[in-house]
Amino acid sequence: MSGRNFLFVPGPTNVPDRVLRAMHRAMEDHRSSDFPSLAAPALEDLKKIFQTRSGQPFIFPASGTGAWEAALSNTLSPGDKVLAARFGMFSHLWIDMAQRLGLDVLVLDAEWGEGAPIERYQEALVADKSHQIKAVLFTHNETATGVTSDVAGMRRALNDTRHPALLMVDGVSSIASIDFRMDEWGVDLAVTGSQKGLMLPAGLGIVCASQKALGLYDQARLPRVFFDFGDMRKANATGYFPYTPSLPMLYGLRESMAMLLEEGLDNVFARHHRLAEGTRRAVQAWGLELCARAPKWNSDTVTAIMVPPSFNGAEVIDIAYRRYNLALGAGLARMAGKLFRIGHLGDLNELMLLGCIAGAEMAMRDVGIGVELGSGVAAAQEYWRTTARPLEKRDLPPRAPEAQPSQAAKKATAGAAR
Ligand code: PLP
């Protein structure tokens, strides 16, 4: 199909040309004396992305799933109790991993579409007088349902109950797009992947560990080899990796973080919020419901849109892809067919997103959903137009110099006047 593919799944996201160019290199020796000048600054910049001074980032050639495993296996032992809420596909998968690793998971089931139930976490912590719960697993942004939960609130619940459990946060679809403050929120293990807010291909699983989490490494008995923090710390301390790292990904990471830090993290978060809000206005204009059950849970990186009960969201996605070259996110597991998702994170602006909204409208009409063509586009346009940053003088194009009339024109005007 001619033209660009419109990639609007919530990861992988669009990779900016600048990052693609940075990755486009011949391979190098990862044991050369030059290599530390690539790896060490990347690890330092990651601290800014996680908003931590004391945390230690780890980069694994993996994906978010690997980073989940690294967080669990470096700090816990078989049979340890962990507390986790399940309210979407990804919180479910992390729980499943913890169980398969031999942890004893206390599961708090909540409706898919709701955020993490902090009061219920708190009740379980209060009931755990002998501090058997060693870690709390918390999904910051549930990508399957477009729901963001309150990490600061979870930290308050741990503090209020004076519970020493580790706070592990899945920030795979939030970090670098939605405000995430590792130190301020007392997060012990923060997990992400490269293919979302970091605007890279999939290929890196990134974890940041607090000093408290690192202090538990020696006593943690879960088996680990590839994801061993100890091996990684030893190698990283000299600027190297314990095995062959992906050089293009490291060059790309360095560039993508430079872009994020040049824009400023607060501006990045504000941009994501504005883009998300415009998308939500479009959904409202279509007369459709979000999967997120309350505005306080609306995600700024992904919007999950319920299709009317007699329709199949998978058909909308298929038509959008085959007819309009638009990739929308699917409903997962129990949400299959019930919704479609628009990912609006990473390297994105208003006009790109308008293309997605227009394509979604056409695909919905094609399957018979009675949305009015142009209604979502107009609602988003109006929101983005009226909330656009006022242009400052220096943003305005220079005025073209006044055109001087030619001698011939002067003569002609003089003749006409006579
Ligand atoms: N956690 C969340 C919230 C996700 O959205 C995803 C993937 O989309 C994962 C974990 C798993 O990450 P990966 O697919 O990179 O292994």
Short mmCIF file of C-alpha atoms and ligand atoms in Angstrom, two decimals:
data_model
loop_
_atom_site.label_atom_id
_atom_site.label_comp_id
_atom_site.label_asym_id
_atom_site.label_seq_id
_atom_site.Cartn_x
_atom_site.Cartn_y
_atom_site.Cartn_z
CA MET A 1 0.00 0.00 0.00
CA SER A 2 1.38 3.40 -0.85
CA GLY A 3 1.95 6.09 1.76
CA ARG A 4 2.98 5.62 5.35
CA ASN A 5 1.64 3.00 7.68
CA PHE A 6 -0.13 4.81 10.51
CA LEU A 7 1.18 3.04 13.59
CA PHE A 8 -1.19 3.66 16.49
CA VAL A 9 -0.75 0.58 18.62
CA PRO A 10 0.44 1.34 22.15
CA GLY A 11 3.89 -0.01 21.39
CA PRO A 12 5.91 -0.43 19.38
CA THR A 13 5.65 3.27 18.69
CA ASN A 14 7.06 5.42 15.90
CA VAL A 15 10.83 5.65 15.95
CA PRO A 16 11.91 9.23 15.15
CA ASP A 17 14.20 9.67 12.13
CA ARG A 18 16.84 11.10 14.43
CA VAL A 19 16.88 7.87 16.43
CA LEU A 20 16.86 5.72 13.29
CA ARG A 21 19.87 7.62 12.00
CA ALA A 22 21.68 7.20 15.31
CA MET A 23 21.08 3.45 15.14
CA HIS A 24 22.24 3.10 11.58
CA ARG A 25 25.87 2.18 12.23
CA ALA A 26 28.41 -0.43 11.51
CA MET A 27 28.94 -2.85 14.40
CA GLU A 28 31.74 -2.20 16.83
CA ASP A 29 33.71 -4.16 19.37
CA HIS A 30 31.76 -4.07 22.60
CA ARG A 31 35.00 -4.75 24.49
CA SER A 32 36.90 -1.84 22.97
CA SER A 33 38.28 0.96 25.11
CA ASP A 34 35.73 3.29 23.47
CA PHE A 35 32.68 1.30 24.52
CA PRO A 36 32.34 2.70 28.07
CA SER A 37 31.84 6.18 26.62
CA LEU A 38 28.60 4.88 25.05
CA ALA A 39 27.21 2.74 27.87
CA ALA A 40 28.09 4.78 30.96
CA PRO A 41 26.36 8.05 29.91
CA ALA A 42 23.28 6.09 28.78
CA LEU A 43 22.98 4.56 32.25
CA GLU A 44 23.38 8.02 33.81
CA ASP A 45 20.71 9.58 31.57
CA LEU A 46 18.30 6.79 32.43
CA LYS A 47 18.30 8.08 36.02
CA LYS A 48 16.86 11.34 34.73
CA ILE A 49 14.14 9.46 32.85
CA PHE A 50 13.21 7.49 35.98
CA GLN A 51 13.54 10.68 38.07
CA THR A 52 15.95 9.11 40.52
CA ARG A 53 19.26 10.08 42.03
CA SER A 54 19.92 7.05 44.17
CA GLY A 55 18.40 4.30 41.97
CA GLN A 56 20.50 2.12 39.71
CA PRO A 57 19.32 1.43 36.16
CA PHE A 58 19.95 -1.89 34.41
CA ILE A 59 19.67 -2.41 30.66
CA PHE A 60 18.99 -5.96 29.48
CA PRO A 61 18.80 -7.06 25.84
CA ALA A 62 15.19 -8.15 26.37
CA SER A 63 11.73 -6.60 26.52
CA GLY A 64 9.41 -5.45 29.28
CA THR A 65 8.72 -9.07 30.18
CA GLY A 66 12.41 -9.65 30.86
CA ALA A 67 12.50 -6.55 33.03
CA TRP A 68 9.57 -7.94 35.08
CA GLU A 69 11.56 -11.12 35.61
CA ALA A 70 14.72 -9.23 36.56
CA ALA A 71 12.82 -7.25 39.20
CA LEU A 72 11.33 -10.37 40.78
CA SER A 73 14.26 -12.76 40.56
CA ASN A 74 16.90 -10.43 41.99
CA THR A 75 15.00 -9.54 45.13
CA LEU A 76 12.75 -12.47 46.12
CA SER A 77 12.99 -16.16 47.11
CA PRO A 78 10.79 -19.15 46.25
CA GLY A 79 7.60 -19.15 48.31
CA ASP A 80 7.80 -15.43 49.17
CA LYS A 81 4.41 -13.74 49.39
CA VAL A 82 3.72 -10.89 47.01
CA LEU A 83 0.60 -8.77 46.72
CA ALA A 84 -0.71 -7.82 43.29
CA ALA A 85 -3.88 -6.49 41.67
CA ARG A 86 -5.20 -7.96 38.42
CA PHE A 87 -7.27 -5.62 36.32
CA GLY A 88 -6.06 -6.16 32.76
CA MET A 89 -3.91 -8.36 30.55
CA PHE A 90 -0.54 -7.02 31.67
CA SER A 91 -1.19 -7.04 35.40
CA HIS A 92 -2.46 -10.59 34.79
CA LEU A 93 0.71 -11.63 32.96
CA TRP A 94 3.01 -10.27 35.66
CA ILE A 95 1.07 -12.24 38.27
CA ASP A 96 1.28 -15.32 36.08
CA MET A 97 5.06 -14.91 35.85
CA ALA A 98 5.38 -14.49 39.63
CA GLN A 99 3.38 -17.68 40.16
CA ARG A 100 5.43 -19.61 37.61
CA LEU A 101 8.61 -18.45 39.33
CA GLY A 102 7.32 -20.04 42.55
CA LEU A 103 6.12 -16.97 44.41
CA ASP A 104 2.96 -17.04 46.50
CA VAL A 105 0.80 -14.31 44.99
CA LEU A 106 -2.09 -12.77 46.90
CA VAL A 107 -4.25 -11.62 44.01
CA LEU A 108 -6.67 -8.69 44.28
CA ASP A 109 -9.04 -9.04 41.34
CA ALA A 110 -10.68 -5.84 40.13
CA GLU A 111 -12.90 -5.02 37.17
CA TRP A 112 -11.04 -4.56 33.88
CA GLY A 113 -11.41 -0.83 33.27
CA GLU A 114 -10.83 0.12 36.90
CA GLY A 115 -7.51 1.25 38.31
CA ALA A 116 -5.46 -0.57 40.92
CA PRO A 117 -7.57 -0.87 44.12
CA ILE A 118 -5.34 0.94 46.57
CA GLU A 119 -7.74 0.61 49.53
CA ARG A 120 -7.74 -3.15 49.08
CA TYR A 121 -3.96 -3.22 48.86
CA GLN A 122 -3.94 -1.25 52.10
CA GLU A 123 -6.37 -3.62 53.82
CA ALA A 124 -4.18 -6.59 52.88
CA LEU A 125 -1.10 -4.81 54.19
CA VAL A 126 -2.83 -3.96 57.48
CA ALA A 127 -3.88 -7.61 57.87
CA ASP A 128 -0.29 -8.76 57.29
CA LYS A 129 0.91 -8.09 60.84
CA SER A 130 3.99 -10.31 60.57
CA HIS A 131 5.12 -8.75 57.30
CA GLN A 132 5.00 -11.90 55.25
CA ILE A 133 4.31 -9.86 52.11
CA LYS A 134 7.71 -9.14 50.64
CA ALA A 135 6.67 -7.11 47.61
CA VAL A 136 3.75 -5.21 46.16
CA LEU A 137 3.33 -5.44 42.37
CA PHE A 138 1.68 -2.39 40.88
CA THR A 139 0.87 -1.74 37.22
CA HIS A 140 1.12 2.01 36.69
CA ASN A 141 -0.49 2.02 33.26
CA GLU A 142 -2.57 -1.00 32.27
CA THR A 143 -2.11 -0.89 28.51
CA ALA A 144 -4.89 -3.38 27.84
CA THR A 145 -7.63 -1.17 29.26
CA GLY A 146 -6.17 2.36 29.03
CA VAL A 147 -6.08 2.86 32.77
CA THR A 148 -3.49 4.71 34.86
CA SER A 149 -3.22 4.11 38.61
CA ASP A 150 -1.88 6.22 41.43
CA VAL A 151 1.66 5.12 42.34
CA ALA A 152 2.04 7.93 44.90
CA GLY A 153 -1.19 6.68 46.55
CA MET A 154 0.25 3.17 46.73
CA ARG A 155 3.39 4.49 48.40
CA ARG A 156 1.20 6.37 50.93
CA ALA A 157 -0.67 3.14 51.68
CA LEU A 158 2.64 1.36 52.36
CA ASN A 159 3.86 4.23 54.54
CA ASP A 160 0.58 4.56 56.44
CA THR A 161 0.67 0.87 57.31
CA ARG A 162 4.43 1.03 58.02
CA HIS A 163 4.81 -1.99 55.81
CA PRO A 164 8.35 -2.74 54.58
CA ALA A 165 7.35 -4.58 51.37
CA LEU A 166 9.16 -3.58 48.20
CA LEU A 167 7.15 -1.46 45.81
CA MET A 168 7.59 -2.86 42.28
CA VAL A 169 6.02 -0.82 39.50
CA ASP A 170 5.36 -1.81 35.92
CA GLY A 171 5.95 1.42 34.03
CA VAL A 172 6.25 -0.20 30.60
CA SER A 173 3.63 2.07 29.03
CA SER A 174 4.05 5.06 31.32
CA ILE A 175 7.74 5.79 31.86
CA ALA A 176 8.96 8.59 29.56
CA SER A 177 5.37 9.55 28.65
CA ILE A 178 3.41 9.88 31.91
CA ASP A 179 4.92 11.49 35.01
CA PHE A 180 6.86 8.85 36.93
CA ARG A 181 8.91 9.79 40.00
CA MET A 182 10.95 6.91 41.28
CA ASP A 183 12.55 8.67 44.27
CA GLU A 184 9.64 10.86 45.30
CA TRP A 185 7.22 7.92 45.21
CA GLY A 186 9.62 5.53 46.90
CA VAL A 187 9.53 2.99 44.09
CA ASP A 188 11.95 0.11 44.68
CA LEU A 189 11.87 -1.52 41.26
CA ALA A 190 10.62 0.29 38.18
CA VAL A 191 10.28 -1.68 34.98
CA THR A 192 10.06 -0.53 31.38
CA GLY A 193 10.80 -1.53 27.79
CA SER A 194 12.32 0.36 24.88
CA GLN A 195 9.42 0.28 22.40
CA LYS A 196 6.99 2.73 23.99
CA GLY A 197 7.78 6.13 25.51
CA LEU A 198 11.46 5.67 24.71
CA MET A 199 10.58 5.65 21.00
CA LEU A 200 12.87 2.73 20.10
CA PRO A 201 12.30 -0.68 18.59
CA ALA A 202 11.55 -3.46 21.06
CA GLY A 203 14.78 -5.00 22.33
CA LEU A 204 15.64 -3.53 25.71
CA GLY A 205 14.19 -4.46 29.08
CA ILE A 206 15.08 -1.73 31.52
CA VAL A 207 14.82 -1.90 35.32
CA CYS A 208 15.75 0.70 37.87
CA ALA A 209 16.41 -0.55 41.40
CA SER A 210 16.46 1.41 44.66
CA GLN A 211 19.26 0.92 47.18
CA LYS A 212 16.78 -0.97 49.37
CA ALA A 213 16.06 -3.39 46.50
CA LEU A 214 19.76 -3.83 45.77
CA GLY A 215 20.31 -4.59 49.44
CA LEU A 216 18.05 -7.66 49.12
CA TYR A 217 20.01 -9.16 46.23
CA ASP A 218 22.31 -11.32 48.38
CA GLN A 219 19.49 -13.01 50.25
CA ALA A 220 17.17 -13.45 47.22
CA ARG A 221 17.15 -17.12 46.21
CA LEU A 222 15.10 -17.16 43.01
CA PRO A 223 17.29 -18.56 40.22
CA ARG A 224 18.62 -16.00 37.77
CA VAL A 225 21.38 -16.06 35.21
CA PHE A 226 20.74 -13.80 32.22
CA PHE A 227 18.99 -11.22 34.40
CA ASP A 228 21.45 -11.32 37.30
CA PHE A 229 21.89 -7.84 38.80
CA GLY A 230 25.22 -8.89 40.31
CA ASP A 231 26.83 -9.80 36.98
CA MET A 232 25.41 -6.68 35.38
CA ARG A 233 26.59 -4.37 38.19
CA LYS A 234 30.08 -5.78 38.07
CA ALA A 235 30.36 -5.29 34.32
CA ASN A 236 28.57 -1.92 34.23
CA ALA A 237 30.93 -0.58 36.91
CA THR A 238 33.71 -0.73 34.31
CA GLY A 239 31.45 0.54 31.51
CA TYR A 240 30.82 -2.89 29.93
CA PHE A 241 28.15 -5.61 29.80
CA PRO A 242 28.43 -9.22 30.99
CA TYR A 243 27.42 -10.38 27.49
CA THR A 244 27.03 -8.89 24.03
CA PRO A 245 24.78 -5.83 24.20
CA SER A 246 22.80 -4.53 21.23
CA LEU A 247 24.93 -1.66 19.96
CA PRO A 248 22.29 -0.07 17.70
CA MET A 249 19.83 -0.10 20.59
CA LEU A 250 22.34 1.63 22.86
CA TYR A 251 23.03 4.30 20.24
CA GLY A 252 19.29 4.68 19.74
CA LEU A 253 18.64 4.90 23.47
CA ARG A 254 21.24 7.61 23.84
CA GLU A 255 19.58 9.63 21.08
CA SER A 256 16.00 9.09 22.24
CA MET A 257 16.90 10.19 25.77
CA ALA A 258 18.65 13.25 24.36
CA MET A 259 15.41 14.12 22.52
CA LEU A 260 13.28 13.63 25.63
CA LEU A 261 15.61 15.68 27.80
CA GLU A 262 15.85 18.46 25.18
CA GLU A 263 12.04 18.68 25.11
CA GLY A 264 12.01 18.52 28.91
CA LEU A 265 10.19 15.74 30.74
CA ASP A 266 7.44 18.05 31.96
CA ASN A 267 6.76 19.13 28.37
CA VAL A 268 6.78 15.51 27.25
CA PHE A 269 4.15 14.65 29.89
CA ALA A 270 2.06 17.73 29.00
CA ARG A 271 2.19 16.83 25.30
CA HIS A 272 0.99 13.32 26.02
CA HIS A 273 -1.83 14.67 28.15
CA ARG A 274 -3.01 17.07 25.46
CA LEU A 275 -2.91 14.42 22.76
CA ALA A 276 -4.79 11.99 24.99
CA GLU A 277 -7.41 14.56 25.93
CA GLY A 278 -8.08 15.39 22.26
CA THR A 279 -8.49 11.68 21.56
CA ARG A 280 -10.96 11.38 24.42
CA ARG A 281 -12.93 14.34 23.00
CA ALA A 282 -13.17 12.43 19.71
CA VAL A 283 -14.52 9.33 21.50
CA GLN A 284 -17.08 11.49 23.27
CA ALA A 285 -18.18 13.00 19.95
CA TRP A 286 -18.63 9.48 18.53
CA GLY A 287 -20.95 8.73 21.45
CA LEU A 288 -18.82 5.75 22.49
CA GLU A 289 -17.58 4.74 25.94
CA LEU A 290 -14.05 4.39 27.20
CA CYS A 291 -13.00 1.15 28.83
CA ALA A 292 -11.63 3.29 31.70
CA ARG A 293 -14.48 3.48 34.19
CA ALA A 294 -13.70 6.91 35.66
CA PRO A 295 -11.84 10.00 34.44
CA LYS A 296 -9.29 9.70 37.28
CA TRP A 297 -8.04 6.52 35.59
CA ASN A 298 -7.87 7.86 32.01
CA SER A 299 -4.52 6.99 30.50
CA ASP A 300 -2.48 9.59 28.66
CA THR A 301 -0.70 6.96 26.56
CA VAL A 302 -3.50 4.69 25.35
CA THR A 303 -7.24 5.09 24.90
CA ALA A 304 -9.34 1.90 24.89
CA ILE A 305 -12.66 2.46 23.14
CA MET A 306 -15.62 0.12 23.66
CA VAL A 307 -17.48 -0.74 20.47
CA PRO A 308 -21.29 -1.05 20.75
CA PRO A 309 -22.25 -4.57 21.95
CA SER A 310 -23.47 -5.88 18.60
CA PHE A 311 -20.16 -5.07 16.86
CA ASN A 312 -16.75 -6.68 16.85
CA GLY A 313 -13.77 -4.44 17.60
CA ALA A 314 -11.49 -6.89 15.78
CA GLU A 315 -13.33 -6.13 12.52
CA VAL A 316 -12.77 -2.40 12.97
CA ILE A 317 -9.07 -3.09 13.49
CA ASP A 318 -8.88 -5.38 10.47
CA ILE A 319 -10.63 -2.94 8.11
CA ALA A 320 -8.54 -0.05 9.41
CA TYR A 321 -5.39 -2.02 8.66
CA ARG A 322 -6.29 -3.51 5.31
CA ARG A 323 -8.17 -0.58 3.81
CA TYR A 324 -6.52 2.46 5.38
CA ASN A 325 -3.05 1.30 6.41
CA LEU A 326 -3.84 2.20 10.02
CA ALA A 327 -2.71 -0.04 12.89
CA LEU A 328 -5.01 0.14 15.92
CA GLY A 329 -4.51 -1.85 19.15
CA ALA A 330 -6.62 -4.97 19.69
CA GLY A 331 -8.77 -5.94 22.65
CA LEU A 332 -6.82 -8.53 24.65
CA ALA A 333 -8.06 -11.65 26.45
CA ARG A 334 -11.49 -10.97 27.93
CA MET A 335 -11.61 -7.64 26.08
CA ALA A 336 -11.07 -9.31 22.67
CA GLY A 337 -13.63 -7.99 20.19
CA LYS A 338 -15.14 -5.60 22.73
CA LEU A 339 -12.82 -2.68 22.15
CA PHE A 340 -10.07 -1.21 20.05
CA ARG A 341 -7.22 0.89 21.31
CA ILE A 342 -5.49 4.01 20.07
CA GLY A 343 -1.92 4.28 21.29
CA HIS A 344 -0.87 7.92 21.54
CA LEU A 345 2.60 7.78 22.97
CA GLY A 346 6.06 8.49 21.80
CA ASP A 347 6.96 10.55 18.77
CA LEU A 348 3.60 12.03 17.88
CA ASN A 349 1.73 15.25 17.19
CA GLU A 350 -1.80 16.47 16.64
CA LEU A 351 -1.98 16.03 12.88
CA MET A 352 -0.65 12.48 13.01
CA LEU A 353 -3.31 11.63 15.56
CA LEU A 354 -6.01 13.29 13.45
CA GLY A 355 -5.11 10.85 10.68
CA CYS A 356 -5.69 7.99 13.11
CA ILE A 357 -8.99 9.40 14.36
CA ALA A 358 -10.19 9.93 10.77
CA GLY A 359 -9.19 6.37 9.83
CA ALA A 360 -10.90 4.91 12.89
CA GLU A 361 -14.08 6.80 11.96
CA MET A 362 -14.02 5.37 8.44
CA ALA A 363 -13.34 1.83 9.64
CA MET A 364 -16.15 2.05 12.20
CA ARG A 365 -18.57 3.30 9.54
CA ASP A 366 -17.43 0.52 7.21
CA VAL A 367 -18.45 -2.12 9.75
CA GLY A 368 -21.76 -0.35 10.36
CA ILE A 369 -21.14 1.53 13.59
CA GLY A 370 -23.18 4.73 13.30
CA VAL A 371 -20.55 7.32 14.11
CA GLU A 372 -20.80 10.55 12.17
CA LEU A 373 -17.86 10.99 9.82
CA GLY A 374 -15.76 13.93 10.87
CA SER A 375 -17.33 14.23 14.32
CA GLY A 376 -14.33 12.89 16.23
CA VAL A 377 -11.89 14.73 14.01
CA ALA A 378 -13.75 18.02 14.59
CA ALA A 379 -13.89 17.54 18.36
CA ALA A 380 -10.18 16.80 18.57
CA GLN A 381 -9.34 19.65 16.20
CA GLU A 382 -11.33 22.08 18.30
CA TYR A 383 -9.68 20.94 21.52
CA TRP A 384 -6.16 21.06 20.11
CA ARG A 385 -6.74 24.37 18.31
CA THR A 386 -8.05 26.10 21.40
CA THR A 387 -5.41 24.69 23.74
CA ALA A 388 -2.45 25.24 21.43
CA ARG A 389 0.48 27.08 22.95
CA PRO A 390 0.21 30.76 21.99
CA LEU A 391 2.82 31.61 19.38
CA GLU A 392 5.54 33.80 20.78
CA LYS A 393 7.03 36.57 18.71
CA ARG A 394 10.15 34.53 18.02
CA ASP A 395 8.01 31.67 16.67
CA LEU A 396 6.41 33.82 14.01
CA PRO A 397 7.86 33.69 10.52
CA PRO A 398 9.84 36.82 9.56
CA ARG A 399 7.72 39.22 7.56
CA ALA A 400 8.61 39.39 3.90
CA PRO A 401 10.12 42.81 3.09
CA GLU A 402 7.65 45.20 1.47
CA ALA A 403 7.89 44.72 -2.29
CA GLN A 404 9.32 47.81 -3.99
CA PRO A 405 7.42 48.70 -7.21
CA SER A 406 9.56 48.38 -10.33
CA GLN A 407 10.34 51.40 -12.50
CA ALA A 408 7.92 50.08 -15.15
CA ALA A 409 5.13 49.73 -12.60
CA LYS A 410 5.79 53.26 -11.31
CA LYS A 411 5.53 54.61 -14.86
CA ALA A 412 2.30 52.67 -15.46
CA THR A 413 0.67 54.02 -12.27
CA ALA A 414 1.78 57.54 -13.10
CA GLY A 415 0.29 57.16 -16.62
CA ALA A 416 -2.99 55.85 -15.23
CA ALA A 417 -3.24 58.85 -12.88
CA ARG A 418 -3.02 61.33 -15.73
N1 PLP B 1 3.61 -4.35 30.92
C1 PLP B 1 2.85 -3.53 30.21
C2 PLP B 1 2.03 -2.50 30.91
C3 PLP B 1 2.82 -3.63 28.81
O1 PLP B 1 2.06 -2.81 28.10
C4 PLP B 1 3.61 -4.62 28.19
C5 PLP B 1 3.61 -4.76 26.72
O2 PLP B 1 2.87 -4.13 26.01
C6 PLP B 1 4.39 -5.45 28.98
C7 PLP B 1 4.38 -5.28 30.34
C8 PLP B 1 5.23 -6.53 28.37
O3 PLP B 1 6.27 -5.92 27.68
P1 PLP B 1 6.98 -6.61 26.43
O4 PLP B 1 5.94 -6.91 25.44
O5 PLP B 1 7.96 -5.55 26.02
O6 PLP B 1 7.65 -7.82 26.95
#
